[in-house]
Tab-separated table of C-alpha atoms in Angstrom:
chain	number	residue	atom	x	y	z
A	919	MET	CA	-13.619	-12.799	7.105
A	920	VAL	CA	-9.492	-11.985	7.291
A	921	ASP	CA	-7.372	-13.423	4.358
A	922	ILE	CA	-3.879	-14.554	6.274
A	923	ARG	CA	-0.779	-14.968	4.663
A	924	TYR	CA	2.575	-16.383	6.248
A	925	SER	CA	6.034	-15.694	4.555
A	926	THR	CA	7.426	-17.052	1.799
A	927	GLY	CA	11.070	-16.977	1.591
A	928	LYS	CA	13.670	-17.176	-1.556
A	929	GLU	CA	13.262	-20.388	-2.311
A	930	ALA	CA	10.124	-21.260	-2.216
A	931	PHE	CA	9.454	-18.242	-4.145
A	932	SER	CA	11.841	-19.550	-6.859
A	933	ARG	CA	9.512	-22.679	-7.436
A	934	MET	CA	6.028	-21.580	-7.136
A	935	ASN	CA	3.829	-21.233	-10.057
A	936	THR	CA	1.790	-18.493	-11.116
A	937	GLU	CA	-1.668	-19.216	-9.591
A	938	GLU	CA	0.951	-19.570	-6.744
A	939	LEU	CA	2.492	-16.322	-6.635
A	940	ARG	CA	-0.963	-14.694	-7.207
A	941	LYS	CA	-2.475	-16.090	-4.969
A	942	GLU	CA	0.551	-15.912	-1.850
A	943	PHE	CA	0.614	-12.395	-2.808
A	944	LEU	CA	-1.790	-10.261	-5.174
A	945	VAL	CA	-4.467	-8.709	-2.579
A	946	LYS	CA	-7.523	-8.895	-5.220
A	947	ASP	CA	-11.297	-7.030	-4.452
A	948	ILE	CA	-10.537	-4.547	-1.898
A	949	PHE	CA	-13.047	-1.912	-2.578
A	950	ARG	CA	-16.447	-3.986	-2.060
A	951	ALA	CA	-20.326	-1.957	-1.765
A	952	ASP	CA	-20.390	-0.613	2.129
A	953	ASP	CA	-17.930	-3.415	3.268
A	954	ILE	CA	-14.369	-3.583	4.836
A	955	SER	CA	-11.516	-6.032	3.022
A	956	CYS	CA	-8.544	-7.497	5.620
A	957	VAL	CA	-5.750	-8.941	4.238
A	958	TYR	CA	-3.681	-9.610	6.948
A	959	SER	CA	0.712	-10.391	5.899
A	960	HIS	CA	3.040	-12.317	8.856
A	961	ILE	CA	5.835	-9.973	6.018
A	962	ASP	CA	6.807	-7.936	8.876
A	963	ARG	CA	2.694	-8.019	10.055
A	964	ILE	CA	1.696	-5.235	7.652
A	965	VAL	CA	-2.061	-5.303	6.761
A	966	VAL	CA	-4.331	-3.839	3.676
A	967	LEU	CA	-8.047	-3.302	4.201
A	968	GLY	CA	-10.193	-1.890	1.697
A	969	ALA	CA	-13.317	0.134	2.530
A	970	MET	CA	-15.896	2.313	0.191
A	971	PRO	CA	-19.167	2.935	2.065
A	972	VAL	CA	-21.809	3.854	-0.474
A	973	SER	CA	-24.540	3.426	1.104
A	974	LYS	CA	-24.387	3.738	4.677
A	975	SER	CA	-21.645	4.421	6.661
A	976	VAL	CA	-18.975	1.588	7.264
A	977	ASP	CA	-16.443	0.136	10.908
A	978	LEU	CA	-13.090	-0.560	10.232
A	979	GLN	CA	-13.793	-3.510	12.165
A	980	LYS	CA	-16.538	-5.201	10.395
A	981	ASN	CA	-15.728	-8.579	9.255
A	982	ILE	CA	-13.011	-8.302	11.763
A	983	ASP	CA	-12.617	-10.048	15.317
A	984	PRO	CA	-9.824	-8.092	17.042
A	985	MET	CA	-9.170	-10.711	20.028
A	986	LYS	CA	-9.900	-13.326	16.957
A	987	ASP	CA	-7.687	-11.731	14.791
A	988	PHE	CA	-5.266	-9.730	16.196
A	989	GLY	CA	-5.642	-10.865	19.830
A	990	VAL	CA	-6.654	-6.657	21.209
A	991	ASP	CA	-9.757	-6.170	21.906
A	992	TYR	CA	-9.855	-3.162	19.126
A	993	LEU	CA	-7.923	-3.620	15.907
A	994	LEU	CA	-5.407	-0.634	16.819
A	995	GLN	CA	-4.665	-0.990	20.402
A	996	ARG	CA	-1.610	-2.119	19.078
A	997	ARG	CA	-1.072	-0.614	15.272
A	998	GLU	CA	-1.021	2.971	13.360
A	999	LEU	CA	-3.587	3.239	10.053
A	1000	GLY	CA	-2.461	5.012	6.668
A	1001	ILE	CA	-5.686	6.090	3.987
A	1002	ILE	CA	-5.436	7.598	1.297
A	1003	ASN	CA	-8.712	8.625	-0.428
A	1004	ILE	CA	-8.779	7.438	-4.185
A	1005	GLY	CA	-12.497	7.701	-4.897
A	1006	GLY	CA	-15.111	10.385	-4.761
A	1007	ASN	CA	-14.996	13.023	-1.226
A	1008	GLY	CA	-15.648	11.832	2.149
A	1009	LYS	CA	-15.519	11.098	5.877
A	1010	VAL	CA	-13.309	9.527	8.347
A	1011	ILE	CA	-14.360	9.747	11.932
A	1012	ALA	CA	-11.655	9.128	14.525
A	1013	ASP	CA	-12.948	8.456	17.835
A	1014	GLY	CA	-15.657	10.949	17.453
A	1015	LYS	CA	-13.770	13.619	15.648
A	1016	SER	CA	-14.467	13.529	11.925
A	1017	PHE	CA	-12.359	14.518	9.005
A	1018	ASP	CA	-13.390	15.675	5.315
A	1019	ILE	CA	-10.714	13.264	3.382
A	1020	ILE	CA	-11.388	14.040	-0.289
A	1021	HIS	CA	-10.137	13.018	-3.944
A	1022	PHE	CA	-5.774	12.434	-3.101
A	1023	ASP	CA	-5.827	13.474	0.344
A	1024	GLY	CA	-3.888	11.039	3.519
A	1025	LEU	CA	-4.862	10.512	7.115
A	1026	TYR	CA	-2.452	9.013	9.340
A	1027	ILE	CA	-4.037	7.342	12.790
A	1028	GLY	CA	-1.982	6.764	15.560
A	1029	ALA	CA	-2.149	3.591	17.918
A	1030	GLY	CA	-5.212	3.512	20.832
A	1031	THR	CA	-7.850	4.568	18.647
A	1032	LYS	CA	-10.459	2.324	19.515
A	1033	SER	CA	-13.787	4.065	16.994
A	1034	VAL	CA	-12.900	4.636	13.054
A	1035	GLN	CA	-15.852	4.864	10.316
A	1036	PHE	CA	-15.930	5.412	7.377
A	1037	THR	CA	-18.345	8.128	5.288
A	1038	SER	CA	-19.415	8.780	1.120
A	1039	ASP	CA	-20.334	12.691	1.168
A	1040	ASP	CA	-21.829	10.937	-2.530
A	1041	PRO	CA	-23.498	7.314	-3.072
A	1042	ALA	CA	-23.264	7.785	-6.993
A	1043	ASN	CA	-19.185	8.610	-6.099
A	1044	PRO	CA	-18.163	6.805	-3.173
A	1045	ALA	CA	-14.877	7.156	-1.613
A	1046	LYS	CA	-12.660	4.883	-1.548
A	1047	PHE	CA	-10.194	4.746	1.215
A	1048	TYR	CA	-6.426	2.067	0.795
A	1049	MET	CA	-5.422	1.072	4.072
A	1050	THR	CA	-2.101	-0.373	5.323
A	1051	SER	CA	-1.386	-0.853	9.049
A	1052	ALA	CA	1.467	-1.925	10.912
A	1053	PRO	CA	2.387	-2.415	15.126
A	1054	ALA	CA	2.405	0.405	16.814
A	1055	HIS	CA	5.153	0.770	20.281
A	1056	CYS	CA	3.317	4.181	20.711
A	1057	THR	CA	0.754	6.446	19.683
A	1058	TYR	CA	1.725	9.570	17.494
A	1059	PRO	CA	-0.926	11.892	17.025
A	1060	THR	CA	-3.912	11.276	14.231
A	1061	LYS	CA	-3.461	13.676	10.918
A	1062	HIS	CA	-4.864	14.819	7.916
A	1063	ILE	CA	-2.432	15.258	5.353
A	1064	LYS	CA	-4.102	17.374	2.517
A	1065	PHE	CA	-3.004	16.235	-1.234
A	1066	ALA	CA	-1.202	19.930	-1.640
A	1067	GLU	CA	0.695	19.559	1.583
A	1068	SER	CA	2.354	15.580	0.298
A	1069	LYS	CA	5.945	16.703	-0.417
A	1070	HIS	CA	6.679	16.589	-3.530
A	1071	VAL	CA	8.961	14.722	-5.287
A	1072	PRO	CA	10.384	14.610	-8.918
A	1073	ALA	CA	11.620	11.099	-10.660
A	1074	GLY	CA	12.901	9.369	-13.118
A	1075	LYS	CA	12.853	11.126	-16.584
A	1076	ALA	CA	10.631	11.089	-19.697
A	1077	GLU	CA	13.386	9.459	-22.578
A	1078	ASP	CA	13.373	6.489	-19.532
A	1079	SER	CA	9.173	6.003	-19.634
A	1080	ASN	CA	9.703	6.929	-16.677
A	1081	LEU	CA	8.593	10.309	-15.693
A	1082	ARG	CA	6.766	10.698	-12.105
A	1083	THR	CA	5.998	12.123	-9.145
A	1084	ILE	CA	6.384	11.044	-5.715
A	1085	ASN	CA	4.057	12.239	-3.048
A	1086	GLN	CA	5.244	11.459	-0.128
A	1087	TYR	CA	2.284	11.945	2.923
A	1088	ILE	CA	3.211	9.371	6.122
A	1089	HIS	CA	6.765	10.319	5.851
A	1090	PRO	CA	9.476	11.191	8.447
A	1091	ASP	CA	9.269	14.722	6.375
A	1092	VAL	CA	5.902	14.971	6.899
A	1093	LEU	CA	4.870	13.458	10.405
A	1094	ASP	CA	5.831	11.319	13.110
A	1095	THR	CA	4.731	7.500	12.671
A	1096	CYS	CA	5.896	4.037	14.865
A	1097	GLN	CA	7.098	2.522	11.487
A	1098	LEU	CA	4.788	2.952	8.353
A	1099	SER	CA	5.562	4.845	5.310
A	1100	MET	CA	2.623	5.459	2.510
A	1101	GLY	CA	2.575	7.611	-0.656
A	1102	LEU	CA	1.601	7.767	-4.188
A	1103	THR	CA	3.360	7.829	-7.248
A	1104	HIS	CA	1.147	9.134	-10.555
A	1105	LEU	CA	3.438	8.172	-13.995
A	1106	GLU	CA	3.030	10.991	-16.516
A	1107	PRO	CA	1.455	9.895	-20.202
A	1108	GLY	CA	4.274	8.105	-21.930
A	1109	SER	CA	5.911	6.577	-18.836
A	1110	VAL	CA	5.232	3.369	-17.240
A	1111	TRP	CA	7.634	2.242	-15.254
A	1112	ASN	CA	7.385	3.065	-11.464
A	1113	THR	CA	10.894	2.048	-9.214
A	1114	MET	CA	13.468	1.622	-11.818
A	1115	PRO	CA	16.930	0.813	-11.403
A	1116	ALA	CA	15.305	-1.485	-8.847
A	1117	HIS	CA	16.458	-1.945	-5.623
A	1118	THR	CA	15.485	-3.599	-2.409
A	1119	HIS	CA	15.850	-2.981	1.502
A	1120	GLU	CA	16.869	-5.642	3.660
A	1121	ARG	CA	15.091	-3.899	6.289
A	1122	ARG	CA	11.508	-3.589	5.274
A	1123	MET	CA	9.548	-5.004	3.261
A	1124	GLU	CA	6.812	-2.721	0.816
A	1125	VAL	CA	2.929	-3.082	-0.575
A	1126	TYR	CA	1.975	-1.336	-3.789
A	1127	PHE	CA	-1.518	-0.822	-4.880
A	1128	TYR	CA	-2.610	0.171	-9.120
A	1129	PHE	CA	-5.028	2.139	-9.929
A	1130	GLU	CA	-5.389	4.323	-12.094
A	1131	ILE	CA	-4.591	1.470	-15.089
A	1132	PRO	CA	-7.407	2.196	-17.507
A	1133	GLU	CA	-9.800	-0.218	-18.821
A	1134	ASN	CA	-7.437	-3.131	-20.792
A	1135	GLN	CA	-4.782	-2.643	-19.468
A	1136	VAL	CA	-2.665	-3.820	-17.182
A	1137	VAL	CA	0.875	-3.306	-14.980
A	1138	PHE	CA	3.075	-6.206	-14.830
A	1139	HIS	CA	4.564	-6.517	-10.738
A	1140	PHE	CA	8.448	-7.677	-11.249
A	1141	MET	CA	9.202	-8.886	-7.765
A	1142	GLY	CA	11.940	-12.038	-6.686
A	1143	GLU	CA	16.185	-11.747	-5.797
A	1144	PRO	CA	17.387	-9.540	-8.329
A	1145	SER	CA	19.119	-12.803	-10.095
A	1146	GLU	CA	16.057	-14.375	-10.695
A	1147	THR	CA	12.343	-11.892	-11.357
A	1148	ARG	CA	8.967	-13.322	-11.042
A	1149	HIS	CA	6.742	-11.145	-12.537
A	1150	ILE	CA	2.717	-10.586	-11.737
A	1151	VAL	CA	0.184	-9.336	-14.087
A	1152	MET	CA	-1.245	-6.187	-12.269
A	1153	GLN	CA	-5.307	-5.388	-12.770
A	1154	ASN	CA	-6.833	-1.968	-11.844
A	1155	ASP	CA	-7.731	-1.558	-7.962
A	1156	GLU	CA	-4.917	-4.732	-7.057
A	1157	ALA	CA	-1.788	-4.832	-4.208
A	1158	VAL	CA	1.136	-6.459	-3.976
A	1159	ILE	CA	2.849	-7.770	-0.958
A	1160	ASN	CA	7.220	-7.553	-1.379
A	1161	PRO	CA	9.142	-9.019	1.140
A	1162	SER	CA	12.635	-7.378	1.805
A	1163	TRP	CA	14.091	-9.805	-0.288
A	1164	SER	CA	12.160	-9.273	-3.249
A	1165	ILE	CA	12.304	-5.817	-5.829
A	1166	HIS	CA	9.595	-4.058	-6.094
A	1167	SER	CA	9.461	-2.842	-10.085
A	1168	GLY	CA	6.727	-2.219	-12.610
A	1169	ALA	CA	5.474	-1.017	-16.627
A	1170	GLY	CA	2.475	-0.855	-17.446
A	1171	THR	CA	1.196	-0.801	-20.770
A	1172	SER	CA	0.111	3.220	-20.468
A	1173	ASN	CA	0.475	5.039	-17.693
A	1174	TYR	CA	-0.759	4.376	-13.781
A	1175	THR	CA	0.036	5.251	-10.590
A	1176	PHE	CA	0.318	3.685	-7.753
A	1177	ILE	CA	0.141	3.961	-3.745
A	1178	TRP	CA	3.765	2.269	-1.725
A	1179	ALA	CA	3.606	1.412	1.572
A	1180	MET	CA	6.376	0.842	3.651
A	1181	CYS	CA	6.466	-1.326	7.447
A	1182	GLY	CA	9.948	-2.597	9.617
A	1183	GLU	CA	12.541	-1.157	11.764
A	1184	ASN	CA	14.329	1.457	9.831
A	1185	ARG	CA	12.147	4.466	8.242
A	1186	THR	CA	14.643	6.350	6.340
A	1187	TYR	CA	13.247	6.439	2.511
A	1188	THR	CA	16.431	5.890	1.282
A	1189	ASP	CA	17.781	3.439	3.071
A	1190	GLN	CA	17.820	1.154	-0.349
A	1191	ASP	CA	20.285	-1.223	-1.878
A	1192	TRP	CA	20.556	0.579	-5.747
A	1193	LEU	CA	20.619	-2.874	-8.677
A	1194	ASN	CA	22.257	-2.216	-11.446
A	1195	THR	CA	19.297	-2.350	-14.247
A	1196	ALA	CA	21.831	-4.536	-16.015
A	1197	ASP	CA	22.443	-7.315	-13.712
A	1198	LEU	CA	18.492	-7.916	-13.627
A	1199	ARG	CA	17.847	-11.873	-14.372
């Protein structure tokens, strides 16, 4: 079953209480044993998925009716797909071609791919394939992005509590896509802030997926207009959908890791409208 989320504007957002914010923007239960989760957002038509094969192979279209839910014969008929494995080693089989996707490896699958399956090498340590998908106007080649081959960009400073490395996987400097961008940011011990100073980017939306949050710790994810921010408390392995007009930043009670995914009409990573931290409200 596909969970459908509709677009929320600034005015409605400003009146939402905690429960309403979580219902509209928080994505939970992403990984279920031998299953596929799927959340379809009307914000730039991004789709957030999770696959955790344990005892058997799992098909991308499990729990999805392509014609009913997407108006197509198969899910990727007019879509591209990005994958990052945050669990044990596993395999992705795309139209019969198998890719060994070990921990922190990524995979880009181009539009027109009819069949995608997922398996784990060890049921005791299953793979956890986190995925996002965006509409695609043409087909780019499917590509395995090993963690070592992603672009590693140091950022932040320890004295600002945001020393981190931005690992760019599905990114214009790494490979061509229609509109999807995706990467992984790791915060060093003692650092808790991400994406600060904050920014917006009017020409694309973004989804943050938080993981490696230690037990009994949380991340406070900040969103909303810069002049009227709200927060959502994030647990491990949860994602949050951010409209283009919203900031997207977080602070944890410990360091953590998160995957960012963007889609929209501009793929330029530096196309950002930076904000003065002191101006946030």
